[in-house]
Amino acid sequence: MKERSGSRAAVDERYAQWKSLIPVLYDWFANHNLVWPSLSCRWGPQFEKATYKNRQRLYLSEQTDGSVPNTLVIANCEVVKPRVAAAEHISQFNEEARSPFVKKYKTIVHPGEVNRIRELPQNSKIIATHTDSPDVLIWDVEAQPNRHAVLGATESRPDLILTGHQENAEFALAMCPAEPYVLSGGKDKSVVLWSIQDHISALGDSSSSPGASGSKQAVKTANEKESPKVDPRGIFHGHDSTVEDVQFCPSSAQEFCSVGDDACLILWDARSGTSPAVKVEKAHSGDVHCVDWNPLDVNYILTGSADNSVRMWDRRNLGSGGAGSPIHKFEGHKAAVLCVQWSPDRASVFGSSAEDGFLNVWDHEKVGKKKNSNVPAGLFFQHAGHRDKIVDFHWNSSDPWTIVSVSDDGESTGGGGTLQVLLFLVILQMIVINRTKASCIFADSRSYWTYICLPVLYGFIPYGFCSYFFFQIWRMSDLIYRPEEEVLTELENFKSHLASCTPRN
């Protein structure tokens, strides 16, 4: 118990260190406290643009203890545009409060826990959810009536139920970018494919306006005794254990991949049958929890595992008979990797989140070009604002470099300090007043980010404990990811501007 208390004190101390760095590392940051933990988060459609911020849907889940129903939450989020938020503002947040940028718009009383949320690319107002059952549930979130999540409330009825699994399918879920297809994996070791093409028009017609809170379709859905059920187009067998994650090829509704507790990565082609097209055995040395297919370069696939690593695969180099080696291994996490996702804006960039409380942002083109041996190859940013495992995150395709992330936090205790941490605090607080001015202190513009901020985050800010459940919306400073030449020019111009300013008496 004493050792556990010491660990909590250490992580609280490190969390305090991260908070002091917010104005330096972030262009915008919002923290939103939740009553219940969320296992999944997804961006919905953007529906309003303004001068300084845009409004966008946000989908979240609330996993309760049974005293009230589990819910699927549709929120309205105000996304502040780049270089609008003041450094002082983004660093001042109350963990016990709800962010003014996030407002609950609608609640759906979900039949069971919401383990995974995925939106349909052809109509992002239609989403799929996984719960602790064999079925996949399809919701028209605009047509569904708003519900009050009180004890004894009747469960909302999904607009469609996708059947085909023989055992629970809890996490592996994907929507196809090319056509309205849905993919799922479960404990029955199978991958199941559905088409909702014949149903999607009727669902979409019921929710033409993002502001609608009800419609004829909503009333019909609420009053139906049973939701329509859809049988699968195909059931694919090849895994020897639970399928943990699935993903479509971005350019094809017939090609997809899956990973599972058998440590395999399998590529499938529905045109050639229900057996694996390519099976990579022992893709990792542990269970493989997550997979993502690059939307900007369909040759590259990411996998994340319980062995703490992220691996990058080139599908052109995957042979039959279990042959195939990753082209890169990214080793920066200290616990199991739970989620990986490619950036929708830059083909070489991706994020990974893990049970260590870190959300790492990588660029595989930086592998072999690192300037600091203390930083893992390819890693150029770490979000350390969560204090326990980060169960899900999602890049915002409507607002580049903006990410929403959710964590499952634990109990909090107080924390002390060490001379080393306090010394870094003193130094960083001296330069935190203006992130651009701070960068000018260093002769090499990137030395500030590479040799000060990232090593401090990597070495001293893993995660901590808290009594709150929250999700965070954040955008890193553009000085971190922009081309070095642009940053150098901007810093030199700002340095010249400062030198030309008349000092105040």
Coordinates of C-alpha atoms in Angstrom, one line a residue:
M1 CA 0.0 0.0 0.0
K2 CA 2.9 2.4 0.8
E3 CA 4.5 1.7 -2.6
R4 CA 1.1 2.3 -4.3
S5 CA 0.7 5.6 -2.5
G6 CA 4.2 6.7 -3.5
S7 CA 3.4 6.0 -7.1
R8 CA 0.2 8.1 -6.9
A9 CA 2.1 10.9 -5.4
A10 CA 4.7 10.7 -8.2
V11 CA 2.2 10.7 -11.0
D12 CA 0.2 13.6 -9.5
E13 CA 3.5 15.5 -9.4
R14 CA 4.2 14.8 -13.0
Y15 CA 0.6 15.8 -13.9
A16 CA 1.2 19.2 -12.3
Q17 CA 4.4 19.4 -14.4
W18 CA 2.4 18.8 -17.6
K19 CA -0.2 21.5 -16.6
S20 CA 2.5 24.1 -16.4
L21 CA 3.5 23.3 -20.0
I22 CA 0.1 23.7 -21.6
P23 CA 0.6 27.3 -22.9
V24 CA 3.9 26.2 -24.5
L25 CA 2.8 23.0 -26.2
Y26 CA -0.8 23.7 -27.2
D27 CA -2.6 26.1 -29.5
W28 CA -5.9 25.1 -27.9
F29 CA -7.0 22.9 -25.0
A30 CA -10.4 22.1 -23.4
N31 CA -11.0 19.7 -20.5
H32 CA -14.6 18.4 -19.9
N33 CA -15.5 16.6 -16.7
L34 CA -17.9 13.6 -17.1
V35 CA -20.1 12.1 -14.4
W36 CA -19.4 8.6 -15.8
P37 CA -16.4 7.2 -17.8
S38 CA -16.6 7.1 -21.6
L39 CA -15.1 4.2 -23.6
S40 CA -15.4 5.8 -27.0
C41 CA -15.4 9.3 -28.6
R42 CA -15.9 10.4 -32.2
W43 CA -16.3 13.6 -34.1
G44 CA -19.5 14.1 -36.0
P45 CA -20.3 16.6 -38.8
Q46 CA -19.4 20.2 -38.7
F47 CA -22.6 22.3 -39.0
E48 CA -21.7 25.9 -38.4
K49 CA -18.7 28.1 -39.2
A50 CA -17.9 31.5 -37.5
T51 CA -15.0 33.9 -37.4
Y52 CA -13.2 32.5 -34.4
K53 CA -14.7 29.0 -33.9
N54 CA -16.7 26.3 -35.6
R55 CA -19.5 24.2 -34.2
Q56 CA -19.4 20.5 -34.6
R57 CA -21.2 17.3 -33.4
L58 CA -19.3 15.1 -30.9
Y59 CA -20.4 11.5 -30.0
L60 CA -19.6 10.1 -26.6
S61 CA -20.6 7.2 -24.4
E62 CA -21.4 7.1 -20.7
Q63 CA -20.7 3.8 -18.9
T64 CA -22.6 3.9 -15.6
D65 CA -22.7 1.7 -12.5
G66 CA -26.3 0.7 -13.0
S67 CA -27.9 3.3 -10.9
V68 CA -28.9 5.1 -14.1
P69 CA -28.9 3.7 -17.7
N70 CA -25.9 3.7 -20.0
T71 CA -26.2 6.4 -22.6
L72 CA -25.0 7.5 -26.0
V73 CA -24.4 11.3 -25.9
I74 CA -24.6 13.6 -28.8
A75 CA -22.9 17.0 -27.9
N76 CA -22.3 20.3 -29.7
C77 CA -18.7 21.3 -29.5
E78 CA -17.3 24.8 -30.3
V79 CA -13.9 24.2 -31.9
V80 CA -11.7 27.3 -31.5
K81 CA -9.7 28.1 -34.7
P82 CA -5.9 28.0 -34.7
R83 CA -4.1 30.9 -33.0
V84 CA -7.2 32.3 -31.5
A85 CA -7.0 31.1 -27.9
A86 CA -4.8 33.0 -25.5
A87 CA -2.1 31.1 -23.7
E88 CA -3.4 32.2 -20.3
H89 CA -6.9 31.0 -21.2
I90 CA -6.0 27.5 -22.3
S91 CA -4.0 26.8 -19.1
Q92 CA -6.8 27.8 -16.8
F93 CA -9.3 24.9 -16.5
N94 CA -11.1 23.3 -13.6
E95 CA -11.1 19.5 -13.6
E96 CA -14.3 19.5 -11.6
A97 CA -16.1 21.7 -14.2
R98 CA -17.5 21.1 -17.6
S99 CA -16.0 23.0 -20.5
P100 CA -18.1 25.9 -21.8
F101 CA -17.1 24.7 -25.3
V102 CA -19.1 21.5 -24.9
K103 CA -22.9 21.3 -24.6
K104 CA -25.0 18.2 -24.4
Y105 CA -27.5 18.2 -27.3
K106 CA -29.2 14.8 -27.1
T107 CA -29.1 11.6 -25.0
I108 CA -30.0 8.1 -26.2
V109 CA -30.7 5.5 -23.6
H110 CA -28.4 2.7 -24.8
P111 CA -29.3 -1.0 -24.3
G112 CA -26.1 -1.9 -22.5
E113 CA -22.6 -0.3 -22.3
V114 CA -21.4 1.6 -25.4
N115 CA -18.0 0.0 -26.0
R116 CA -17.3 1.5 -29.4
I117 CA -18.8 4.2 -31.7
R118 CA -18.2 4.6 -35.4
E119 CA -19.8 7.0 -37.8
L120 CA -20.8 6.3 -41.4
P121 CA -18.6 8.4 -43.8
Q122 CA -21.4 8.7 -46.3
N123 CA -23.7 10.2 -43.6
S124 CA -22.0 10.9 -40.3
K125 CA -25.4 11.4 -38.6
I126 CA -25.7 7.6 -38.8
I127 CA -23.5 5.7 -36.4
A128 CA -22.9 2.2 -35.2
T129 CA -22.3 1.0 -31.7
H130 CA -21.0 -2.1 -30.1
T131 CA -22.3 -3.3 -26.7
D132 CA -21.9 -6.5 -24.7
S133 CA -24.0 -8.5 -27.1
P134 CA -23.5 -10.3 -30.5
D135 CA -25.3 -7.5 -32.3
V136 CA -24.2 -4.2 -33.9
L137 CA -26.7 -1.4 -33.4
I138 CA -27.3 1.4 -36.0
W139 CA -28.6 4.7 -34.9
D140 CA -29.9 7.8 -36.8
V141 CA -28.8 10.2 -34.1
E142 CA -30.7 13.1 -35.5
A143 CA -34.0 11.2 -35.8
Q144 CA -33.7 9.5 -32.4
P145 CA -35.8 11.3 -29.7
N146 CA -34.0 13.0 -26.8
R147 CA -34.3 10.9 -23.7
H148 CA -33.8 11.4 -19.9
A149 CA -31.4 8.9 -18.4
V150 CA -33.2 8.1 -15.2
L151 CA -33.5 4.8 -13.4
G152 CA -36.2 2.7 -15.0
A153 CA -36.1 4.6 -18.3
T154 CA -37.1 2.6 -21.4
E155 CA -34.2 1.8 -23.6
S156 CA -34.0 3.7 -26.9
R157 CA -34.6 1.4 -29.9
P158 CA -31.9 1.3 -32.6
D159 CA -32.9 2.0 -36.2
L160 CA -31.3 -1.2 -37.4
I161 CA -29.8 -4.3 -35.7
L162 CA -27.1 -6.1 -37.5
T163 CA -27.0 -9.8 -36.7
G164 CA -24.6 -12.6 -37.5
H165 CA -22.2 -13.0 -34.5
Q166 CA -22.6 -16.1 -32.4
E167 CA -21.0 -14.6 -29.3
N168 CA -20.5 -11.1 -27.9
A169 CA -18.9 -8.6 -30.2
E170 CA -17.7 -5.8 -28.0
F171 CA -15.0 -3.7 -29.6
A172 CA -14.0 -4.5 -33.2
L173 CA -16.1 -2.2 -35.4
A174 CA -15.6 -0.2 -38.6
M175 CA -17.5 1.7 -41.2
C176 CA -16.5 1.7 -44.9
P177 CA -15.3 4.9 -46.5
A178 CA -16.2 3.7 -50.0
E179 CA -19.7 2.3 -49.5
P180 CA -22.2 2.0 -46.6
Y181 CA -20.8 -1.3 -45.3
V182 CA -20.2 -2.2 -41.7
L183 CA -17.5 -4.6 -40.4
S184 CA -17.3 -6.2 -37.0
G185 CA -15.3 -8.8 -35.0
G186 CA -16.1 -10.7 -31.8
K187 CA -15.4 -13.4 -29.3
D188 CA -16.6 -16.0 -31.8
K189 CA -13.3 -15.5 -33.7
S190 CA -15.2 -14.3 -36.8
V191 CA -15.2 -11.1 -38.9
V192 CA -18.7 -10.2 -40.1
L193 CA -19.6 -7.9 -43.0
W194 CA -22.9 -6.2 -43.6
S195 CA -24.3 -3.8 -46.3
I196 CA -26.8 -1.2 -45.1
Q197 CA -27.2 0.2 -48.6
D198 CA -30.9 -0.7 -48.8
H199 CA -31.6 1.0 -45.5
I200 CA -29.4 4.1 -45.6
S201 CA -31.7 6.2 -47.8
A202 CA -34.7 5.9 -45.5
L203 CA -32.5 6.7 -42.4
G204 CA -30.9 9.7 -44.1
D205 CA -34.2 11.2 -45.2
S206 CA -35.4 11.3 -41.6
S207 CA -32.6 13.6 -40.5
S208 CA -31.9 16.2 -43.2
S209 CA -31.4 19.0 -40.7
P210 CA -28.6 18.8 -38.0
G211 CA -30.8 20.8 -35.6
A212 CA -33.8 18.5 -35.7
S213 CA -34.6 16.9 -32.4
G214 CA -37.4 14.7 -33.7
S215 CA -39.3 13.6 -36.8
K216 CA -41.9 11.1 -38.1
Q217 CA -39.1 8.6 -38.4
A218 CA -38.1 9.3 -34.7
V219 CA -41.6 8.7 -33.5
K220 CA -41.9 5.5 -35.7
T221 CA -38.6 4.2 -34.3
A222 CA -39.6 4.9 -30.7
N223 CA -43.0 3.1 -31.1
E224 CA -41.9 0.1 -33.0
K225 CA -42.0 -3.2 -31.1
E226 CA -38.8 -4.4 -32.8
S227 CA -36.1 -2.8 -34.8
P228 CA -35.5 -4.1 -38.3
K229 CA -32.7 -6.7 -38.5
V230 CA -30.1 -7.1 -41.2
D231 CA -28.3 -10.3 -42.1
P232 CA -24.6 -10.3 -43.0
R233 CA -23.2 -10.4 -46.5
G234 CA -20.4 -12.6 -45.3
I235 CA -18.8 -14.2 -42.3
F236 CA -15.0 -14.7 -42.4
H237 CA -13.1 -17.2 -40.4
G238 CA -9.3 -17.3 -39.9
H239 CA -8.6 -16.1 -36.3
D240 CA -7.9 -18.5 -33.5
S241 CA -9.1 -16.1 -30.7
T242 CA -11.2 -13.0 -30.1
V243 CA -11.1 -10.4 -32.9
E244 CA -10.1 -7.1 -31.2
D245 CA -10.3 -4.7 -34.1
V246 CA -11.2 -4.4 -37.8
Q247 CA -10.6 -1.8 -40.5
F248 CA -11.6 -1.3 -44.1
C249 CA -9.2 -0.5 -46.9
P250 CA -10.0 3.2 -47.6
S251 CA -10.5 2.6 -51.3
S252 CA -12.4 -0.6 -51.3
A253 CA -15.5 -2.1 -49.7
Q254 CA -14.3 -5.6 -50.4
E255 CA -10.9 -5.4 -48.8
F256 CA -10.4 -5.1 -45.0
C257 CA -8.1 -6.3 -42.2
S258 CA -8.4 -7.6 -38.7
V259 CA -6.3 -8.3 -35.6
G260 CA -6.9 -10.3 -32.5
D261 CA -5.8 -12.0 -29.3
D262 CA -4.1 -14.6 -31.4
A263 CA -1.4 -12.0 -32.3
C264 CA -2.3 -12.2 -36.0
L265 CA -2.9 -9.5 -38.6
I266 CA -5.2 -10.8 -41.4
L267 CA -6.0 -9.2 -44.7
W268 CA -9.3 -10.2 -46.3
D269 CA -10.7 -9.9 -49.8
A270 CA -14.5 -10.6 -50.0
R271 CA -14.2 -11.1 -53.8
S272 CA -12.1 -14.3 -53.3
G273 CA -14.1 -15.9 -50.5
T274 CA -14.3 -16.0 -46.7
S275 CA -10.8 -17.3 -46.0
P276 CA -7.8 -15.0 -45.3
A277 CA -6.1 -13.4 -48.3
V278 CA -3.0 -12.8 -46.3
K279 CA -2.3 -14.0 -42.7
V280 CA 0.6 -12.6 -40.7
E281 CA 1.1 -14.8 -37.7
K282 CA 2.9 -13.5 -34.7
A283 CA 2.5 -9.9 -35.9
H284 CA 3.3 -8.9 -32.3
S285 CA 4.6 -10.8 -29.2
G286 CA 1.3 -10.2 -27.5
D287 CA -2.4 -9.7 -28.1
V288 CA -3.0 -7.2 -30.9
H289 CA -5.6 -4.6 -29.7
C290 CA -6.0 -2.2 -32.6
V291 CA -5.4 -1.6 -36.3
D292 CA -5.8 1.2 -38.8
W293 CA -5.4 1.6 -42.6
N294 CA -3.8 4.7 -43.9
P295 CA -6.5 6.8 -45.7
L296 CA -3.9 8.7 -47.7
D297 CA -1.6 5.8 -48.7
V298 CA -3.4 2.5 -48.8
N299 CA -0.1 0.5 -48.7
Y300 CA 0.4 1.2 -45.0
I301 CA -1.3 -0.4 -42.0
L302 CA -0.7 0.2 -38.3
T303 CA -1.1 -2.3 -35.5
G304 CA -0.9 -1.7 -31.7
S305 CA -0.4 -4.4 -29.1
A306 CA -0.2 -5.6 -25.5
D307 CA 3.6 -5.8 -26.1
N308 CA 3.6 -1.9 -25.8
S309 CA 4.6 -1.4 -29.4
V310 CA 3.1 0.0 -32.6
R311 CA 4.1 -1.6 -35.8
M312 CA 3.8 -0.3 -39.4
W313 CA 3.2 -2.8 -42.3
D314 CA 3.5 -2.5 -46.0
R315 CA 0.8 -4.7 -47.5
R316 CA 2.9 -5.1 -50.7
N317 CA 5.5 -6.9 -48.6
L318 CA 3.2 -9.3 -46.8
G319 CA 3.6 -12.9 -48.2
S320 CA 1.5 -16.0 -47.7
G321 CA 2.2 -18.7 -45.1
G322 CA 2.6 -16.3 -42.2
A323 CA 5.5 -14.4 -43.8
G324 CA 5.9 -10.7 -43.4
S325 CA 7.9 -8.2 -41.3
P326 CA 6.9 -4.7 -40.2
I327 CA 8.8 -1.9 -41.9
H328 CA 9.0 0.1 -38.6
K329 CA 8.5 -0.7 -34.9
F330 CA 7.6 2.3 -32.8
E331 CA 8.5 1.7 -29.1
G332 CA 7.6 4.7 -26.9
H333 CA 4.8 3.4 -24.8
K334 CA 5.3 1.8 -21.4
A335 CA 2.1 -0.3 -21.4
A336 CA -0.4 -1.9 -23.8
V337 CA -1.3 0.1 -26.8
L338 CA -5.1 0.4 -27.0
C339 CA -5.8 2.7 -30.1
V340 CA -3.9 3.7 -33.2
Q341 CA -5.1 6.1 -35.9
W342 CA -3.6 7.7 -39.0
S343 CA -3.9 11.5 -39.4
P344 CA -6.5 12.4 -41.9
D345 CA -4.3 15.3 -43.1
R346 CA -0.8 14.0 -43.4
A347 CA 0.1 10.6 -44.7
S348 CA 3.1 10.0 -42.6
V349 CA 1.6 11.1 -39.2
F350 CA -0.4 8.9 -36.8
G351 CA -1.3 8.8 -33.1
S352 CA -1.3 6.0 -30.6
S353 CA -2.8 5.8 -27.1
A354 CA -2.0 3.3 -24.3
E355 CA -2.6 2.2 -20.8
D356 CA 0.4 4.3 -19.7
G357 CA -1.8 7.4 -20.1
F358 CA 0.2 8.8 -23.1
L359 CA -1.2 9.8 -26.5
N360 CA 1.8 9.8 -28.7
V361 CA 2.0 11.5 -32.1
W362 CA 4.5 10.0 -34.6
D363 CA 5.8 10.8 -38.0
H364 CA 7.4 7.7 -39.7
E365 CA 9.3 10.0 -42.1
K366 CA 11.3 11.2 -39.1
V367 CA 12.6 7.7 -38.3
G368 CA 16.4 7.8 -38.8
K369 CA 16.4 11.6 -38.5
K370 CA 16.1 12.1 -34.8
K371 CA 18.4 14.6 -33.0
N372 CA 17.9 13.3 -29.5
S373 CA 18.7 9.7 -28.6
N374 CA 16.4 10.0 -25.5
V375 CA 13.4 10.3 -27.8
P376 CA 12.0 7.2 -29.5
A377 CA 12.4 7.2 -33.3
G378 CA 9.5 8.9 -35.0
L379 CA 8.0 10.4 -31.9
F380 CA 7.5 14.2 -32.0
F381 CA 4.7 14.9 -29.5
Q382 CA 3.3 13.4 -26.4
H383 CA -0.1 14.4 -24.9
A384 CA 0.2 13.7 -21.2
G385 CA -3.0 15.3 -19.9
H386 CA -4.7 12.1 -19.0
R387 CA -3.8 10.3 -15.8
D388 CA -4.8 6.8 -16.6
K389 CA -5.3 4.6 -19.7
I390 CA -6.5 6.5 -22.8
V391 CA -9.2 4.2 -24.1
D392 CA -10.0 6.1 -27.3
F393 CA -9.1 9.2 -29.4
H394 CA -10.2 10.6 -32.8
W395 CA -8.5 13.1 -35.2
N396 CA -10.9 15.8 -36.4
S397 CA -11.1 15.6 -40.2
S398 CA -12.8 19.0 -40.3
D399 CA -10.1 20.8 -38.2
P400 CA -6.6 19.6 -38.9
W401 CA -4.4 18.6 -35.9
T402 CA -7.4 18.8 -33.4
I403 CA -7.9 15.6 -31.4
V404 CA -10.5 14.4 -28.8
S405 CA -9.4 11.8 -26.3
V406 CA -11.0 10.0 -23.4
S407 CA -9.5 8.2 -20.5
D408 CA -10.6 6.0 -17.6
D409 CA -9.1 7.7 -14.5
G410 CA -8.8 6.3 -11.0
E411 CA -8.6 7.8 -7.5
S412 CA -6.5 10.8 -6.6
T413 CA -4.1 11.4 -3.9
G414 CA -1.8 14.3 -3.1
G415 CA 1.7 14.6 -4.5
G416 CA 5.0 16.1 -3.5
G417 CA 8.0 17.4 -5.5
T418 CA 11.6 16.6 -6.2
L419 CA 14.4 19.0 -6.9
Q420 CA 14.7 17.9 -10.5
V421 CA 11.0 18.5 -11.3
L422 CA 10.9 21.8 -9.5
L423 CA 14.0 23.0 -11.4
F424 CA 12.3 22.3 -14.7
L425 CA 9.2 24.0 -13.4
V426 CA 11.1 27.1 -12.6
I427 CA 12.8 27.2 -16.0
L428 CA 9.7 26.5 -18.0
Q429 CA 7.5 29.0 -16.0
M430 CA 10.1 31.7 -16.9
I431 CA 9.5 31.1 -20.6
V432 CA 5.8 30.1 -20.6
I433 CA 4.5 33.7 -20.9
N434 CA 4.7 33.7 -24.7
R435 CA 5.3 30.4 -26.6
T436 CA 6.8 32.2 -29.6
K437 CA 9.0 34.5 -27.6
A438 CA 10.2 31.5 -25.6
S439 CA 11.3 29.7 -28.7
C440 CA 13.4 32.8 -29.7
I441 CA 15.5 32.3 -26.6
F442 CA 17.2 29.3 -28.3
A443 CA 19.6 29.8 -31.2
D444 CA 18.2 26.7 -32.9
S445 CA 14.5 27.0 -33.1
R446 CA 13.9 23.3 -32.9
S447 CA 16.3 22.9 -29.9
Y448 CA 13.6 24.3 -27.7
W449 CA 11.0 21.7 -28.7
T450 CA 13.4 18.8 -29.2
Y451 CA 15.8 19.2 -26.3
I452 CA 13.5 20.8 -23.6
C453 CA 9.8 20.1 -24.0
L454 CA 9.8 16.6 -25.5
P455 CA 12.4 15.1 -23.2
V456 CA 10.7 16.7 -20.2
L457 CA 7.4 15.1 -21.3
Y458 CA 9.0 11.8 -22.1
G459 CA 11.0 11.5 -19.0
F460 CA 8.9 13.2 -16.3
I461 CA 5.2 13.1 -17.3
P462 CA 3.7 9.7 -17.8
Y463 CA 0.4 9.7 -16.0
G464 CA -1.4 10.0 -12.7
F465 CA -4.5 9.3 -10.8
C466 CA -7.7 11.4 -10.4
S467 CA -11.2 11.0 -9.1
Y468 CA -12.7 12.5 -12.3
F469 CA -13.7 11.1 -15.6
F470 CA -13.1 13.5 -18.5
F471 CA -12.4 13.9 -22.1
Q472 CA -10.1 16.4 -23.6
I473 CA -10.0 18.3 -26.9
W474 CA -6.7 19.7 -27.9
R475 CA -4.5 21.0 -30.7
M476 CA -0.7 21.1 -30.5
S477 CA 1.1 24.3 -31.3
D478 CA 1.8 24.6 -35.0
L479 CA 5.4 25.5 -34.2
I480 CA 5.9 21.8 -33.5
Y481 CA 4.7 20.2 -36.7
R482 CA 5.2 22.9 -39.4
P483 CA 8.3 22.7 -41.7
E484 CA 11.4 23.9 -40.0
E485 CA 12.1 26.6 -42.5
E486 CA 8.8 28.2 -41.9
V487 CA 9.2 28.1 -38.2
L488 CA 12.8 29.6 -38.4
T489 CA 11.5 32.4 -40.6
E490 CA 8.7 33.2 -38.2
L491 CA 10.9 33.1 -35.2
E492 CA 13.5 35.4 -36.8
N493 CA 10.8 37.9 -37.8
F494 CA 9.4 37.9 -34.3
K495 CA 12.9 38.2 -32.8
S496 CA 13.5 41.3 -35.1
H497 CA 10.2 42.7 -34.0
L498 CA 11.1 42.4 -30.4
A499 CA 14.5 44.0 -30.9
S500 CA 12.8 47.0 -32.7
C501 CA 10.3 47.6 -29.9
T502 CA 11.0 50.5 -27.6
P503 CA 11.4 49.3 -24.0
R504 CA 8.8 50.7 -21.6
N505 CA 10.0 52.7 -18.7

